[in-house]
Short mmCIF file of C-alpha atoms in Angstrom, two decimals:
data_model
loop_
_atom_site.label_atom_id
_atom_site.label_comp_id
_atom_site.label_asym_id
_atom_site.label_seq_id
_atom_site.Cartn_x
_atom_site.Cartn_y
_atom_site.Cartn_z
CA UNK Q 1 8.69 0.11 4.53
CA UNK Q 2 8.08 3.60 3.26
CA UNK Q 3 11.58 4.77 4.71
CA UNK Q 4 13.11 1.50 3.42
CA UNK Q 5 11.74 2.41 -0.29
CA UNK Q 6 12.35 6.17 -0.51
CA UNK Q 7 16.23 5.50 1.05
CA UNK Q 8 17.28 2.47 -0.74
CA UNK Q 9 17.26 3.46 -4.07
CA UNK Q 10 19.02 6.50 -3.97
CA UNK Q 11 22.00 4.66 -1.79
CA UNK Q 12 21.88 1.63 -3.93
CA UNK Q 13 22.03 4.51 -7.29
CA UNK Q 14 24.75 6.62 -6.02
CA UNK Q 15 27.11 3.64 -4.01
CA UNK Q 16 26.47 1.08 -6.15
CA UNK Q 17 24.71 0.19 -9.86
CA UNK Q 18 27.01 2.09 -12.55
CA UNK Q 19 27.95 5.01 -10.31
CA UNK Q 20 30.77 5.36 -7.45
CA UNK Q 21 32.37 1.94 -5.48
CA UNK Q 22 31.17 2.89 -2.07
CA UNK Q 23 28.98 -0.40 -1.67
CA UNK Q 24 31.26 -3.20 -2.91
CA UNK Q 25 29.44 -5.56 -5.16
CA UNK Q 26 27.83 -8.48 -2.66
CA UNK Q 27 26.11 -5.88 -0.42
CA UNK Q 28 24.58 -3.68 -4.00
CA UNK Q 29 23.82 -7.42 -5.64
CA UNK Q 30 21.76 -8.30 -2.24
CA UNK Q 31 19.41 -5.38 -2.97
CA UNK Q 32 19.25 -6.09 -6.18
CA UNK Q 33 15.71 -6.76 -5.74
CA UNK Q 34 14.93 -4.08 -4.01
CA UNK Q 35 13.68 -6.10 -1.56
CA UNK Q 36 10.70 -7.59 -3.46
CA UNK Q 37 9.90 -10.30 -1.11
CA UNK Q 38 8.55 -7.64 1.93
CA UNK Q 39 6.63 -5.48 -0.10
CA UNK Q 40 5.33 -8.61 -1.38
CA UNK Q 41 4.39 -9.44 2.06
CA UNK Q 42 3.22 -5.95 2.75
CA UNK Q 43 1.17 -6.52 -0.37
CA UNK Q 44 -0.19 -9.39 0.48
CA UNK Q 45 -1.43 -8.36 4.35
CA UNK Q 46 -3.36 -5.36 2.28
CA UNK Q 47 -4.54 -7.61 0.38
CA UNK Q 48 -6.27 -9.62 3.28
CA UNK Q 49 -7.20 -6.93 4.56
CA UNK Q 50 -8.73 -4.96 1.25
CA UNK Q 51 -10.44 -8.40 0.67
CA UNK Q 52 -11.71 -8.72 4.15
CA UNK Q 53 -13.78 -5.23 3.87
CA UNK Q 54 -15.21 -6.26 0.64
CA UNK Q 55 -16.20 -9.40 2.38
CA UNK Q 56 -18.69 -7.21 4.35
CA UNK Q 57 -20.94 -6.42 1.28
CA UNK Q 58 -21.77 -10.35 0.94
CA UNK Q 59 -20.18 -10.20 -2.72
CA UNK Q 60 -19.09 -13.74 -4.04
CA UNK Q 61 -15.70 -14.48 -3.45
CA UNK Q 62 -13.07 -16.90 -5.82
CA UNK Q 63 -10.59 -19.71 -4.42
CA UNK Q 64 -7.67 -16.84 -4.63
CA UNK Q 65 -9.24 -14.28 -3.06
CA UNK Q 66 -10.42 -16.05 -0.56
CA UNK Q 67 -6.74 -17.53 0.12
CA UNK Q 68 -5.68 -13.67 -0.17
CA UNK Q 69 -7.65 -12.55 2.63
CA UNK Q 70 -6.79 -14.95 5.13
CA UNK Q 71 -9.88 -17.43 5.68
CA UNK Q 72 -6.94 -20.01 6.33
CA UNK Q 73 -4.24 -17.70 8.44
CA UNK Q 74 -1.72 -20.65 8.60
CA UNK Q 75 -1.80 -20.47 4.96
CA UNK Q 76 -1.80 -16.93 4.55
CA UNK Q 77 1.45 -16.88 7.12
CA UNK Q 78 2.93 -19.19 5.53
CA UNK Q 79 2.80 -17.59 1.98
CA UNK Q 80 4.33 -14.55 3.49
CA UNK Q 81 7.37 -16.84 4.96
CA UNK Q 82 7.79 -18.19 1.64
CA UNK Q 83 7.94 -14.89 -0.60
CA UNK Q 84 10.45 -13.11 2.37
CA UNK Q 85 12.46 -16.56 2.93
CA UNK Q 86 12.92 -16.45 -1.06
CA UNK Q 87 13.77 -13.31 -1.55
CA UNK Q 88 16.59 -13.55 1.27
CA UNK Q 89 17.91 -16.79 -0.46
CA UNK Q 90 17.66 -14.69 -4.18
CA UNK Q 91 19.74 -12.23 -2.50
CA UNK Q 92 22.18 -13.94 -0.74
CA UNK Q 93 23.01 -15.69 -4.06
CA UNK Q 94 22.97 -12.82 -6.15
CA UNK Q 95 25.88 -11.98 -3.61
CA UNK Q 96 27.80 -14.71 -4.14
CA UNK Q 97 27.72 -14.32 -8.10
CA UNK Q 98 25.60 -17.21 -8.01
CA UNK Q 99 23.96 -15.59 -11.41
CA UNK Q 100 27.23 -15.38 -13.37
CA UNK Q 101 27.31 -19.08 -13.21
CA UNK Q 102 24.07 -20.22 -14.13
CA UNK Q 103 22.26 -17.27 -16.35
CA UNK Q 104 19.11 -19.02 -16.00
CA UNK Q 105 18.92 -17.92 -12.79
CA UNK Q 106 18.01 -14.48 -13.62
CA UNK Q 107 15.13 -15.65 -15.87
CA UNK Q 108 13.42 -17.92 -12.73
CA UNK Q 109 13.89 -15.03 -10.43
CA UNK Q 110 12.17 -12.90 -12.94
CA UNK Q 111 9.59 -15.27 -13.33
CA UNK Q 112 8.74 -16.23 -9.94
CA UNK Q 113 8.19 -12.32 -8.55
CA UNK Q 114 6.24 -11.51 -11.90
CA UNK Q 115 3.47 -14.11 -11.26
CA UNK Q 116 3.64 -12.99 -8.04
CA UNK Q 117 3.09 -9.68 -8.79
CA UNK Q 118 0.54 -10.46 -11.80
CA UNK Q 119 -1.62 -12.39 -9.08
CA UNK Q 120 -1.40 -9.49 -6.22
CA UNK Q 121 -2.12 -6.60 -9.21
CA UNK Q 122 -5.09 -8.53 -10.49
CA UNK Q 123 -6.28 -9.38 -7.28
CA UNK Q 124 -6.49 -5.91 -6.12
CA UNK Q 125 -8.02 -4.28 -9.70
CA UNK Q 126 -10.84 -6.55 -10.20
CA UNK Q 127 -12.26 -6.60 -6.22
CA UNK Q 128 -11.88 -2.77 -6.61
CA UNK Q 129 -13.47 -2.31 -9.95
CA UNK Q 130 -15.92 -4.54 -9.00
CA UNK Q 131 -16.62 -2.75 -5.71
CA UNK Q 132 -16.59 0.27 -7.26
CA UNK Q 133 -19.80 -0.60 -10.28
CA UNK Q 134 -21.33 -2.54 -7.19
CA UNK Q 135 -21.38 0.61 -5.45
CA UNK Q 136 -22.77 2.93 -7.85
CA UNK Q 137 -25.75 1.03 -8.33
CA UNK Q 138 -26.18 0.52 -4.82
CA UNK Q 139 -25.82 4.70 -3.94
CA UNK Q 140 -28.43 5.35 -7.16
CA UNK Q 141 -31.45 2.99 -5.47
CA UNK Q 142 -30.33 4.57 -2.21
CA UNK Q 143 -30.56 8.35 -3.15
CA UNK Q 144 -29.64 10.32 0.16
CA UNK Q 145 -31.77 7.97 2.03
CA UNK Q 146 -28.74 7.01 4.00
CA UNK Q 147 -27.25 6.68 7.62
CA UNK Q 148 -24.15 8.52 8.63
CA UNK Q 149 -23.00 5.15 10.21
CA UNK Q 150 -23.43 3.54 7.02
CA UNK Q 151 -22.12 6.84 5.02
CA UNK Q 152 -18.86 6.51 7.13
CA UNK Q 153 -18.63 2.80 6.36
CA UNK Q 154 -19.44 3.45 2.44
CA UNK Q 155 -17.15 6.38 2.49
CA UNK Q 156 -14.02 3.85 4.24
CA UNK Q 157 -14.35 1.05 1.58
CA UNK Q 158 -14.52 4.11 -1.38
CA UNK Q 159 -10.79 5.34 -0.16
CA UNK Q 160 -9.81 1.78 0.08
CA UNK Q 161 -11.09 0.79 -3.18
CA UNK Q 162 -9.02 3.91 -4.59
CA UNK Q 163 -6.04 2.70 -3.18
CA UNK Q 164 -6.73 -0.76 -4.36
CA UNK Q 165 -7.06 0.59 -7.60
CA UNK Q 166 -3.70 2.27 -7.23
CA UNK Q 167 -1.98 -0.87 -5.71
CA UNK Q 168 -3.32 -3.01 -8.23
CA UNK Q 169 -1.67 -0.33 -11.10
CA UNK Q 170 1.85 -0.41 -9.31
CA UNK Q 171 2.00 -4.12 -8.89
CA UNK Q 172 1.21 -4.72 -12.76
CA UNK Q 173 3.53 -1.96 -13.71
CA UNK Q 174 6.06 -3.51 -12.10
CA UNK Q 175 5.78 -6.47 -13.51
CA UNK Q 176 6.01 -5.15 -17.02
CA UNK Q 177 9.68 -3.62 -15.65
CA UNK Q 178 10.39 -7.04 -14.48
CA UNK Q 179 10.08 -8.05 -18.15
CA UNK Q 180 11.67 -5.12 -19.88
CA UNK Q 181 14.58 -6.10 -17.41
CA UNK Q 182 14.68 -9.24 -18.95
CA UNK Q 183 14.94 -7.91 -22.81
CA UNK Q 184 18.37 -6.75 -24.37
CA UNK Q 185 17.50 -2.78 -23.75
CA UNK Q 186 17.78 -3.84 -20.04
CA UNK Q 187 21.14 -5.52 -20.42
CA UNK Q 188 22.44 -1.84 -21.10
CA UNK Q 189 23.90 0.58 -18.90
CA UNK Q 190 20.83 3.34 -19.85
CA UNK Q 191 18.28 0.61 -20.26
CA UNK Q 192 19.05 -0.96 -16.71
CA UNK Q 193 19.16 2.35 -14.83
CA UNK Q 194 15.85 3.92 -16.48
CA UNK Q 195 13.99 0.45 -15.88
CA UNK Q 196 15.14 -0.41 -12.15
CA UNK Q 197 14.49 3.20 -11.64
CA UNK Q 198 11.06 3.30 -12.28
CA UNK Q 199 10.34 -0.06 -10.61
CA UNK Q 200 11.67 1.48 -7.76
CA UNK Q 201 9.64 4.49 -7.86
CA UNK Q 202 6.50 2.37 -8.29
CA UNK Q 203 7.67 0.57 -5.73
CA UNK Q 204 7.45 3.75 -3.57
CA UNK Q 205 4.09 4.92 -4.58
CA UNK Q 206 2.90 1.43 -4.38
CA UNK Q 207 3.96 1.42 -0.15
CA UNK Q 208 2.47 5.21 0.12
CA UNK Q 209 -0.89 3.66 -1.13
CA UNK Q 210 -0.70 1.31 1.37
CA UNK Q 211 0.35 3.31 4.12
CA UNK Q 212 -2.97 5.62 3.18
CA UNK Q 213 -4.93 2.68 3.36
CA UNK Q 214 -3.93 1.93 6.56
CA UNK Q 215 -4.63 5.48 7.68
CA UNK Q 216 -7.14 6.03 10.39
CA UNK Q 217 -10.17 8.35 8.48
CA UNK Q 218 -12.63 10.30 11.23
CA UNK Q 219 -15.97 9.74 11.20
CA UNK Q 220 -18.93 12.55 9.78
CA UNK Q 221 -19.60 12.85 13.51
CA UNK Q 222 -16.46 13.42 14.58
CA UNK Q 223 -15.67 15.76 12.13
CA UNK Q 224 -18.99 17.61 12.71
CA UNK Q 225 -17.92 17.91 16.53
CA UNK Q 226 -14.61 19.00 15.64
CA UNK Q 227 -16.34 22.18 13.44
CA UNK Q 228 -18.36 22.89 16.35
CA UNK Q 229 -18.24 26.26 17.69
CA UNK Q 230 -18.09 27.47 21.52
CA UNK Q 231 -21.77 28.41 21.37
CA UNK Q 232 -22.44 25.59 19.62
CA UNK Q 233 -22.18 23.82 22.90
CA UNK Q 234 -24.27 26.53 25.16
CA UNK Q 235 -27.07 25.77 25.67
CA UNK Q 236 -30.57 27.27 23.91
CA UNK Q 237 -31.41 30.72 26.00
CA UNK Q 238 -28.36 30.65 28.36
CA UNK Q 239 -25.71 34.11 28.12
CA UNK Q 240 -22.14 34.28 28.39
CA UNK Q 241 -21.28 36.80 30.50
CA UNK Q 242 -17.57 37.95 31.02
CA UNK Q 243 -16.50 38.82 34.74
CA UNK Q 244 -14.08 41.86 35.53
CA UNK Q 245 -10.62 40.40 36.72
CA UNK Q 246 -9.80 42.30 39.59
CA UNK Q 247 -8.09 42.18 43.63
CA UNK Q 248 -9.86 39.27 45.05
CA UNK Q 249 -11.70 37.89 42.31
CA UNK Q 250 -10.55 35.82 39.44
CA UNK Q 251 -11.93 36.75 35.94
CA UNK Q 252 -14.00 34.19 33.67
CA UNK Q 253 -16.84 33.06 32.26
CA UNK Q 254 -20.74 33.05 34.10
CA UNK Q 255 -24.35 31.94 32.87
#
């Protein structure tokens, strides 16, 4: 998805929108929407899973986020088969001019990704923010009084509730381009470029956010072994001692 975001716009810029004729119109009007409906999807799977760690501090959950984070999975799936089935169909009939026939057609597609969108980005800001107050008083009653287990754990849901943050930003940003799309500026040549431009670019920050999410983080003991010196790991009282290489006997290391 990363590739896919950081590739697509500049091929879509340069063959396509307002620039030279190398794409011919069907194949630049199918990625028209930059292919909304899987980073919804991708949004959506953070989303269960963001929701899912938050889970683990016993705060109260709504109906939506709930649904979000995938206490029913059949629903969940089939959410994400409905955004990525739609946003095929959108952009197979984008391809076929389908648009210059019925101009209300741009206005539903609008409509249908920003809710989308609106839902996802305030999903994401308000179990982060809330997180986020939750754990500040939580760390002041603490003090240092803490375990490293439960340091790791609080240090995990801290990057994740960043990225949330982040996520949650992108996803409502977006959704304002969505709507300047849909104003006369972005019926322009200049308005058009400038606004799908930087949807697309928040589209790309938006997938690095959730790539770093996703990213693995080590734990305070393993980076404390990783510092660890050689004589870290010799025993109290015992000597290195280095032996001679020579004929017959192999140079090294001795207690």
């Amino acid at each position: 998805a990363l590739l896919h975001a950081s590739v697509m716009g500049p091929v879509l810029a340069v063959g396509g929108f307002f620039s030279t004729a190398n794409l011919s119109g069907p194949v630049a009007l199918f990625f028209v929407t930059q292919s909304s409906g899987s980073h919804q999807v991708i949004s959506i799977i953070s989303s269960a899973f963001w929701n899912s760690k938050v889970q683990e501090l016993g705060r109260p959950a709504s109906l939506l986020t709930r649904f979000l984070r995938g206490d029913s999975k059949l629903s969940t799936a089939l959410l994400c088969l409905v955004v990525f089935s739609l946003d095929i169909a959108v952009g197979s009939l984008y391809a076929t001019y389908f648009q210059a026939a019925f101009h209300v057609f741009d206005v539903i597609v609008s409509l249908v990704f920003l809710i989308i969108g609106v839902v996802l980005g305030f999903d994401f800001l308000s179990g982060a923010i809330g997180f986020q107050i939750e754990c500040r008083k939580v760390s002041k009653g603490l003090g240092e009084n803490v375990s490293p287990v439960r340091s790791d754990m609080d240090n995990l849901l801290q990057r994740l509730s960043y990225c949330a943050i982040g996520i949650g930003i992108s996803l409502l940003i977006q959704s304002l381009g969505i709507l300047a799309l849909a104003t006369p500026t972005g019926r322009t040549v200049a308005g058009w470029n400038v606004m799908w431009g930087v949807i697309l670019d928040v589209g790309y920050i938006k997938v690095t956010l959730i790539v770093h999410m996703f990213r693995p983080k080590k734990s305070s003991r393993q980076i404390q072994q990783v510092r660890a010196t050689p004589s870290d790991l010799v025993p109290k009282g015992a000597h290195l001692a280095i032996t001679p290489h020579v004929k017959g006997n192999k140079g090294g290391f001795s207690q």
